[in-house]
Amino acid sequence: MAFSPVWLHMEYFYLRDDYQLFVDIANSNVAVISELQATYETPPPKMFVTLDALKILLEKVQPLEDALLPFDACIAWLKSVKSIKPWVEWISLDNYQLQFYEEKRKLLESVLHRWTCTNIVYMLIDHLLHNETQIDEKLLRLVVKQFIFLWNRLYTMPGSEPEKTFDLVTKVLKKCNENADVVYLVKGVKECKSCLQEITDPAELPCSHIFCTQCIQEWENKRCKICKEEFPEDYTPTASEATREAVACHNKFRRKCNSFFMEFITMYFLGDREPPSAKIIQRLIQFVACKPNPEHQAGKRVYKPKSELSPFEECMDTSPTIQSSLLKLLLRCGFNNVKVHLEEYLSQMEEKLISHHSSMDDFYFMVVHCLEDFMYSSSEEDVSQLAESCLSTADLAAFCKPDVSRINSLQFIAQLRLSISHVATVLGRQMLSAADPNAPAAEGDEKEQEVVNAMKQLVAKAPTPWPQVFLIRNLCDIYGLTSMWKILQVEKWMLPQGVEMSQDRSTWSNTTLVFSVMDKTQNQIKSQPENQSLTAVMRQMENILQLPSTPDELLEDKQRKIMDALSDSEEPGLLEVVFHTALTLALFPSRITHLLRNICFRPDVVKGSYLPTMPGDLLFDETNWKIGPTEKIWACQCGLCWIVTGCGFPTEVKKCSCGATVGGRSHNPETGFVQKDVTEDKTERGYLLESPGSRTNELERCLSPACVSLVRALLHSSLLLGVGTDTQAVLDLMKHKPGDVEKFFWGHLEKDITYLGEALSRNMDDAMLTVHLFLQHLSTNSPDESEQLSILMEKKDREEWEMSFKALAQPFFEELENRLNSVKEKSMNEGPHSSSLLLKIAYGQTPPFQDLPKQGLINQPCMWKFERKMTIQTLMHLLQQEDGEGAGNPYPILLELLSKLDNIRHVRHLPDIFRLQNALIHFFQNSDKGVNYTVRQFLDQPELSDDQRLAFSRAIEDDPEGLEQYYKEPIQLRSISAEEVKPSSVLAITESDLVTMALANFQYEIDEDRRKTYFDFQMLQRQVVHRFISGKPIIKAQTAPSISLTNERTLQATKMKVRDQLPQEPLSVNQQKRIMQEARSVNALSKTLATLKVAAEFLARAVTQSARCPSTSGRS
């Protein structure tokens, strides 16, 4: 083919990525060049240097015994493979040359197949060696043989047979586990021969056989189940340190296999690819479900409830979170693809597991819960319509019959649960709107009321009270007992028959929680009748509650009067928090309470202090700006800050959101656009927050949002009490002086509780209960003998106070779930609530209903359990509690990703947005008419193709806020311009992806006979980076296409100018024909026209632009 400028441009445009990639590969490994030269000594038919170089690199990292042994060599091999991954990501089957060169297509397929084989082995080794500094040499030699075997078999296996790949990987994992058995397990123990489950807490008998400690303790006959040797009645089951260490190592090995298996399945079978084959789905359902042990006789119906849940016998840890994670991943392939296999498997289970109803119920509920989550994520935008349709057409009586299909029943129950949960959300929103008379009417109120009416009709004709029970449980968990009580006062149809609710508001109050300090208060009053602190507390509470004060009234009588007033109050929640805070500060001094105590009783002495959680000078800390070494911070006259890139001085003019002109020309800034001085720390003292409505839920320094909210709840309670002591002293602390200082602090305290609930993914009642429990924690904590922090005159004092608070709060939050459950359990069984059937229903106890239908899954109590969904907020809270021992959070990438997920979800539209921008620019630069269009009107223009219109419509469905800074990768290989952005260039991660991956990394361990659960955030971060971030380029925001404001740069003006300056003559027929033949396609033709456009503009301007500084842009 003859050389031409058109083909030169096409080769450059389509192959520049390949050429740049080759340069990166050559720079990273000089040996590649010499090997390529040797390869090309005999000229091949075609030379594809990038693919040939990648092939050489992959051949170098083929797993061999010399490369994987010893341990250090294995680690080096992992690093080598990891360095190749970003380059492989850039190789795509959409490569331009593939349509012309069959040889290149075959070479690319060969390279990608070799990479798949290498990457699977890499993932397995990476998981097994994760967090290890050494590994048993014998075990390493054994598993390395399996790694090599796996790679060789994968390489000889066609890539179009995923079932064989699946079977091969599971076979290798089984073998690796057998090798671990040989090395780790003492005396060949694989499982407890008593319960047939994995041993997590081993105990050794005198005969040396090992069982679970609990199993031995439960035996009636003191005789070994294996050798029948008897042991003494008073024998205490124990295990040697070696035995415990061996079992722990083996269990850890299984958990690592667990993590690998989930990532392997997700990446190669259940990711964004086509749905897996029926055989793969069937295998995974068998792994998810409980199955009978085939090694035992059918007549005995022996059941292994845990170890047989494992995909490959005992190779994986078998926690229920793995089952549910796998099932959720399966459902993403489409429920109809999974349904037939689930139904077949359920029928098999019913035949074989007749005597294990509890295990069957657990499995059924897991299926329902996963289906519910799947339906919620797939219909989140239209859940109201789904709920109304389900509730209005539901026939519960039909599902009470014994002949109903199990899978249809489970699907219906999941739909009904989702619909009822939506009704609870609607009722809560209606309650909140009714409480705020100034709230505008929300869109869709009539539609929401139709959903509530459909629920009423369902309840009226339902043969079972379970829908009402589940609705009450939803309301209690989402909005709390107090809000549930208010809703039930209006919507009495929600109460099941025979269930009554107390009309006495005080029975639903948390006043009893304050009783935890009452005994100590009574003792203090008896020992010190003139206690000044308690006297001040009682006086302040009398002022707040507006109670009459009697001069000679005893403290004991004042306390009783205050408690009665709290019980009679319409909204006692915040009042109880303030009173409990006051008593705790008065009676239980500690390192962190001295400051709050001063604010409460002596606010004048803390004047000039740096108060906890108050914002610092963000400008001074340049790390907040994430700017380069030469970039500088400037500010508009309205105060909005801009970052000037390039040399740091303005070279272009823009408009600020306030309308003012910002930037400048040739380093000369516009009037009012000034550089900010960030060399001086201007952190202010005192109380700095503005109105409650302007607050956000963010972290401050070392404190997580949950800690910040908790600190501020105590701080604002103390300030409210301090207002009663000395109002002027409190006002002197404040930067912004409100008109009504008490109302100001009450608003902030309410906001504190709201934000604490959000950070913990809890309702308002639970958030208030959390504050009370923390105050209890302070009162029971042993006094700190270190220096008291009563006045914080230096910033380092505040940092020390906040670190002390964090150290105190961290173990508290770890035990918070247990503490909350303990309080609720106590409320159901003791005190004034113990006889309340409604409270027991709300907290999850099975109601003692009589004459209920028993047939059908819909009437099983387990189907109507309420389980809190794992959310990003929950993960964020747990992650923020992790301490990096003074070095910040140890998982910064994961934390950044979670905190910016709302923005990141828009990033997937970036390629379409850039295409839309180019189309808009092309449209308006081709037009000399001053016509105004909205983007929606532009999409209706006939010049757009249907494909363009569809892509652009998707791009504007979401608000692309924050696209410039959507992720931060510690190591990047290259940057790209907006023109080079492809779908593979940007992050594509959803909340569902993160939650599923987190659940797959949910771990547990037994420590001193106590089960501890936790998330392996280190592995989760590595998986997130490996799967979603690694290899993604940095996109230069300043290269985004923009329309020129100069009239002469429009294409129409350019063509007119060229026509006037150059003689014109029409193209001959042969010339036109040759251009069309060479262009070959519409796409290539468009790129050719782009080249002609550049040439035309060059001719029109006929001058070269003078050299100038690097491009400068601003971002606020």
Tab-separated table of N, CA and C in Angstrom, residues 426-517:
chain	number	residue	atom	x	y	z
A	426	VAL	N	-41.343	4.831	53.823
A	426	VAL	CA	-42.362	5.829	53.484
A	426	VAL	C	-43.033	6.354	54.748
A	427	LEU	N	-43.423	5.452	55.666
A	427	LEU	CA	-44.073	5.877	56.904
A	427	LEU	C	-43.145	6.754	57.737
A	428	GLY	N	-41.864	6.431	57.757
A	428	GLY	CA	-40.909	7.256	58.492
A	428	GLY	C	-40.774	8.644	57.891
A	429	ARG	N	-40.720	8.711	56.546
A	429	ARG	CA	-40.631	10.013	55.886
A	429	ARG	C	-41.873	10.849	56.160
A	430	GLN	N	-43.039	10.209	56.149
A	430	GLN	CA	-44.280	10.944	56.428
A	430	GLN	C	-44.284	11.490	57.844
A	431	MET	N	-43.763	10.698	58.783
A	431	MET	CA	-43.709	11.152	60.169
A	431	MET	C	-42.784	12.362	60.300
A	432	LEU	N	-41.615	12.309	59.654
A	432	LEU	CA	-40.663	13.424	59.729
A	432	LEU	C	-41.227	14.675	59.058
A	433	SER	N	-41.938	14.501	57.946
A	433	SER	CA	-42.538	15.655	57.265
A	433	SER	C	-43.626	16.290	58.123
A	434	ALA	N	-44.413	15.434	58.793
A	434	ALA	CA	-45.476	15.967	59.650
A	434	ALA	C	-44.903	16.724	60.841
A	435	ALA	N	-43.713	16.321	61.302
A	435	ALA	CA	-43.094	16.986	62.451
A	435	ALA	C	-42.505	18.339	62.077
A	436	ASP	N	-42.289	18.571	60.769
A	436	ASP	CA	-41.712	19.843	60.314
A	436	ASP	C	-42.749	20.584	59.486
A	437	PRO	N	-43.456	21.545	60.063
A	437	PRO	CA	-44.513	22.245	59.325
A	437	PRO	C	-44.005	23.057	58.152
A	438	ASN	N	-42.712	23.397	58.157
A	438	ASN	CA	-42.139	24.208	57.076
A	438	ASN	C	-41.624	23.368	55.914
A	439	ALA	N	-41.676	22.044	56.075
A	439	ALA	CA	-41.144	21.178	55.022
A	439	ALA	C	-42.041	21.225	53.798
A	440	PRO	N	-41.458	21.412	52.587
A	440	PRO	CA	-42.276	21.435	51.367
A	440	PRO	C	-42.810	20.047	51.047
A	441	ALA	N	-43.919	20.007	50.350
A	441	ALA	CA	-44.497	18.722	49.955
A	441	ALA	C	-43.548	18.016	48.993
A	442	ALA	N	-43.238	16.779	49.297
A	442	ALA	CA	-42.296	16.023	48.473
A	442	ALA	C	-42.989	15.506	47.221
A	443	GLU	N	-42.186	15.377	46.149
A	443	GLU	CA	-42.729	14.813	44.927
A	443	GLU	C	-43.057	13.342	45.154
A	444	GLY	N	-44.185	12.909	44.581
A	444	GLY	CA	-44.557	11.504	44.695
A	444	GLY	C	-45.272	11.149	45.968
A	445	ASP	N	-45.797	12.152	46.710
A	445	ASP	CA	-46.513	11.857	47.954
A	445	ASP	C	-47.726	10.970	47.695
A	446	GLU	N	-48.443	11.257	46.615
A	446	GLU	CA	-49.631	10.461	46.305
A	446	GLU	C	-49.241	9.021	45.978
A	447	LYS	N	-48.158	8.867	45.243
A	447	LYS	CA	-47.690	7.521	44.892
A	447	LYS	C	-47.272	6.752	46.139
A	448	GLU	N	-46.609	7.448	47.070
A	448	GLU	CA	-46.192	6.790	48.309
A	448	GLU	C	-47.401	6.400	49.152
A	449	GLN	N	-48.429	7.245	49.159
A	449	GLN	CA	-49.624	6.910	49.921
A	449	GLN	C	-50.326	5.687	49.327
A	450	GLU	N	-50.239	5.528	48.006
A	450	GLU	CA	-50.812	4.340	47.376
A	450	GLU	C	-50.107	3.075	47.863
A	451	VAL	N	-48.792	3.165	48.074
A	451	VAL	CA	-48.044	2.015	48.589
A	451	VAL	C	-48.506	1.676	50.003
A	452	VAL	N	-48.689	2.708	50.842
A	452	VAL	CA	-49.166	2.476	52.213
A	452	VAL	C	-50.565	1.870	52.194
A	453	ASN	N	-51.443	2.365	51.324
A	453	ASN	CA	-52.801	1.821	51.236
A	453	ASN	C	-52.781	0.363	50.778
A	454	ALA	N	-51.876	0.042	49.848
A	454	ALA	CA	-51.758	-1.355	49.408
A	454	ALA	C	-51.311	-2.249	50.563
A	455	MET	N	-50.425	-1.725	51.432
A	455	MET	CA	-49.989	-2.483	52.597
A	455	MET	C	-51.153	-2.699	53.569
A	456	LYS	N	-51.980	-1.678	53.764
A	456	LYS	CA	-53.149	-1.820	54.647
A	456	LYS	C	-54.079	-2.914	54.138
A	457	GLN	N	-54.331	-2.922	52.832
A	457	GLN	CA	-55.212	-3.935	52.260
A	457	GLN	C	-54.617	-5.325	52.399
A	458	LEU	N	-53.307	-5.433	52.226
A	458	LEU	CA	-52.650	-6.736	52.389
A	458	LEU	C	-52.816	-7.246	53.811
A	459	VAL	N	-52.602	-6.366	54.792
A	459	VAL	CA	-52.731	-6.748	56.198
A	459	VAL	C	-54.164	-7.175	56.510
A	460	ALA	N	-55.143	-6.476	55.940
A	460	ALA	CA	-56.544	-6.758	56.242
A	460	ALA	C	-56.960	-8.158	55.804
A	461	LYS	N	-56.408	-8.646	54.712
A	461	LYS	CA	-56.818	-9.962	54.202
A	461	LYS	C	-55.779	-11.059	54.434
A	462	ALA	N	-54.657	-10.712	55.074
A	462	ALA	CA	-53.583	-11.700	55.275
A	462	ALA	C	-53.984	-12.726	56.328
A	463	PRO	N	-53.734	-14.022	56.075
A	463	PRO	CA	-54.046	-15.053	57.070
A	463	PRO	C	-52.974	-15.189	58.144
A	464	THR	N	-51.934	-14.366	58.068
A	464	THR	CA	-50.805	-14.465	58.999
A	464	THR	C	-50.366	-13.064	59.416
A	465	PRO	N	-49.906	-12.887	60.651
A	465	PRO	CA	-49.470	-11.550	61.098
A	465	PRO	C	-48.019	-11.226	60.754
A	466	TRP	N	-47.328	-12.099	60.045
A	466	TRP	CA	-45.897	-11.884	59.833
A	466	TRP	C	-45.583	-10.604	59.059
A	467	PRO	N	-46.377	-10.179	58.063
A	467	PRO	CA	-46.076	-8.891	57.428
A	467	PRO	C	-46.095	-7.721	58.413
A	468	GLN	N	-47.048	-7.726	59.361
A	468	GLN	CA	-47.084	-6.662	60.372
A	468	GLN	C	-45.864	-6.730	61.277
A	469	VAL	N	-45.487	-7.951	61.662
A	469	VAL	CA	-44.311	-8.129	62.522
A	469	VAL	C	-43.063	-7.578	61.841
A	470	PHE	N	-42.905	-7.905	60.563
A	470	PHE	CA	-41.705	-7.454	59.847
A	470	PHE	C	-41.719	-5.944	59.653
A	471	LEU	N	-42.886	-5.360	59.440
A	471	LEU	CA	-42.992	-3.906	59.304
A	471	LEU	C	-42.593	-3.216	60.602
A	472	ILE	N	-43.044	-3.729	61.725
A	472	ILE	CA	-42.686	-3.158	63.031
A	472	ILE	C	-41.179	-3.256	63.256
A	473	ARG	N	-40.580	-4.384	62.899
A	473	ARG	CA	-39.136	-4.561	63.088
A	473	ARG	C	-38.348	-3.604	62.202
A	474	ASN	N	-38.827	-3.373	60.995
A	474	ASN	CA	-38.180	-2.403	60.117
A	474	ASN	C	-38.230	-1.004	60.703
A	475	LEU	N	-39.409	-0.592	61.169
A	475	LEU	CA	-39.559	0.740	61.747
A	475	LEU	C	-38.659	0.918	62.961
A	476	CYS	N	-38.593	-0.102	63.794
A	476	CYS	CA	-37.771	-0.026	65.003
A	476	CYS	C	-36.301	0.124	64.648
A	477	ASP	N	-35.842	-0.620	63.655
A	477	ASP	CA	-34.414	-0.580	63.334
A	477	ASP	C	-34.047	0.678	62.568
A	478	ILE	N	-34.905	1.121	61.643
A	478	ILE	CA	-34.561	2.275	60.803
A	478	ILE	C	-34.711	3.589	61.562
A	479	TYR	N	-35.801	3.699	62.338
A	479	TYR	CA	-36.110	4.991	62.967
A	479	TYR	C	-36.040	4.975	64.490
A	480	GLY	N	-36.000	3.787	65.105
A	480	GLY	CA	-35.902	3.719	66.552
A	480	GLY	C	-37.256	3.529	67.229
A	481	LEU	N	-37.195	3.141	68.493
A	481	LEU	CA	-38.417	2.867	69.247
A	481	LEU	C	-39.306	4.097	69.367
A	482	THR	N	-38.716	5.247	69.604
A	482	THR	CA	-39.498	6.466	69.808
A	482	THR	C	-40.323	6.792	68.576
A	483	SER	N	-39.694	6.776	67.423
A	483	SER	CA	-40.411	7.060	66.181
A	483	SER	C	-41.421	5.962	65.875
A	484	MET	N	-41.064	4.721	66.142
A	484	MET	CA	-42.009	3.627	65.922
A	484	MET	C	-43.267	3.837	66.756
A	485	TRP	N	-43.101	4.249	68.010
A	485	TRP	CA	-44.233	4.503	68.903
A	485	TRP	C	-45.125	5.604	68.338
A	486	LYS	N	-44.525	6.662	67.809
A	486	LYS	CA	-45.308	7.767	67.235
A	486	LYS	C	-46.097	7.301	66.010
A	487	ILE	N	-45.467	6.498	65.167
A	487	ILE	CA	-46.158	6.011	63.974
A	487	ILE	C	-47.311	5.093	64.355
A	488	LEU	N	-47.084	4.217	65.337
A	488	LEU	CA	-48.133	3.292	65.760
A	488	LEU	C	-49.315	4.030	66.386
A	489	GLN	N	-49.075	5.196	66.957
A	489	GLN	CA	-50.175	5.982	67.511
A	489	GLN	C	-51.162	6.390	66.414
A	490	VAL	N	-50.659	6.571	65.201
A	490	VAL	CA	-51.502	6.984	64.079
A	490	VAL	C	-51.950	5.776	63.250
A	491	GLU	N	-51.007	4.876	62.951
A	491	GLU	CA	-51.281	3.726	62.075
A	491	GLU	C	-51.520	2.481	62.929
A	492	LYS	N	-52.663	2.418	63.566
A	492	LYS	CA	-52.937	1.310	64.496
A	492	LYS	C	-53.177	-0.012	63.764
A	493	TRP	N	-53.438	0.038	62.467
A	493	TRP	CA	-53.636	-1.188	61.694
A	493	TRP	C	-52.371	-2.047	61.657
A	494	MET	N	-51.237	-1.451	62.002
A	494	MET	CA	-49.980	-2.192	61.986
A	494	MET	C	-49.864	-3.189	63.123
A	495	LEU	N	-50.608	-2.999	64.179
A	495	LEU	CA	-50.500	-3.882	65.346
A	495	LEU	C	-51.142	-5.231	65.058
A	496	PRO	N	-50.411	-6.333	65.217
A	496	PRO	CA	-51.029	-7.658	65.054
A	496	PRO	C	-52.130	-7.869	66.092
A	497	GLN	N	-53.049	-8.727	65.779
A	497	GLN	CA	-54.156	-9.002	66.689
A	497	GLN	C	-53.615	-9.564	68.008
A	498	GLY	N	-54.093	-8.981	69.097
A	498	GLY	CA	-53.659	-9.422	70.420
A	498	GLY	C	-52.473	-8.672	70.967
A	499	VAL	N	-51.892	-7.765	70.165
A	499	VAL	CA	-50.746	-6.979	70.612
A	499	VAL	C	-51.231	-5.571	70.941
A	500	GLU	N	-50.919	-5.127	72.128
A	500	GLU	CA	-51.316	-3.793	72.559
A	500	GLU	C	-50.070	-2.968	72.852
A	501	MET	N	-50.231	-1.654	72.762
A	501	MET	CA	-49.122	-0.775	73.092
A	501	MET	C	-49.532	0.169	74.205
A	502	SER	N	-48.573	0.460	75.046
A	502	SER	CA	-48.838	1.353	76.169
A	502	SER	C	-49.040	2.765	75.666
A	503	GLN	N	-50.057	3.444	76.222
A	503	GLN	CA	-50.289	4.845	75.871
A	503	GLN	C	-49.387	5.781	76.664
A	504	ASP	N	-48.711	5.237	77.668
A	504	ASP	CA	-47.821	6.041	78.508
A	504	ASP	C	-46.496	6.246	77.772
A	505	ARG	N	-46.239	7.463	77.364
A	505	ARG	CA	-45.023	7.769	76.606
A	505	ARG	C	-43.764	7.426	77.390
A	506	SER	N	-43.806	7.511	78.697
A	506	SER	CA	-42.595	7.302	79.502
A	506	SER	C	-42.090	5.876	79.429
A	507	THR	N	-42.977	4.926	79.096
A	507	THR	CA	-42.517	3.537	79.016
A	507	THR	C	-41.584	3.312	77.835
A	508	TRP	N	-41.570	4.257	76.880
A	508	TRP	CA	-40.681	4.135	75.723
A	508	TRP	C	-39.475	5.055	75.839
A	509	SER	N	-39.304	5.677	76.990
A	509	SER	CA	-38.190	6.601	77.180
A	509	SER	C	-36.928	5.845	77.567
A	510	ASN	N	-35.801	6.490	77.322
A	510	ASN	CA	-34.512	5.924	77.721
A	510	ASN	C	-34.078	6.437	79.088
A	511	THR	N	-35.038	6.959	79.866
A	511	THR	CA	-34.685	7.539	81.163
A	511	THR	C	-33.975	6.539	82.057
A	512	THR	N	-34.365	5.279	81.958
A	512	THR	CA	-33.757	4.269	82.836
A	512	THR	C	-32.262	4.121	82.584
A	513	LEU	N	-31.803	4.522	81.403
A	513	LEU	CA	-30.370	4.406	81.124
A	513	LEU	C	-29.558	5.341	82.012
A	514	VAL	N	-30.186	6.419	82.437
A	514	VAL	CA	-29.486	7.361	83.301
A	514	VAL	C	-29.360	6.793	84.706
A	515	PHE	N	-30.147	5.771	85.011
A	515	PHE	CA	-30.091	5.190	86.359
A	515	PHE	C	-28.736	4.553	86.665
A	516	SER	N	-27.926	4.340	85.625
A	516	SER	CA	-26.632	3.702	85.863
A	516	SER	C	-25.760	4.521	86.809
A	517	VAL	N	-25.986	5.840	86.847
A	517	VAL	CA	-25.186	6.667	87.750
A	517	VAL	C	-25.982	7.096	88.984
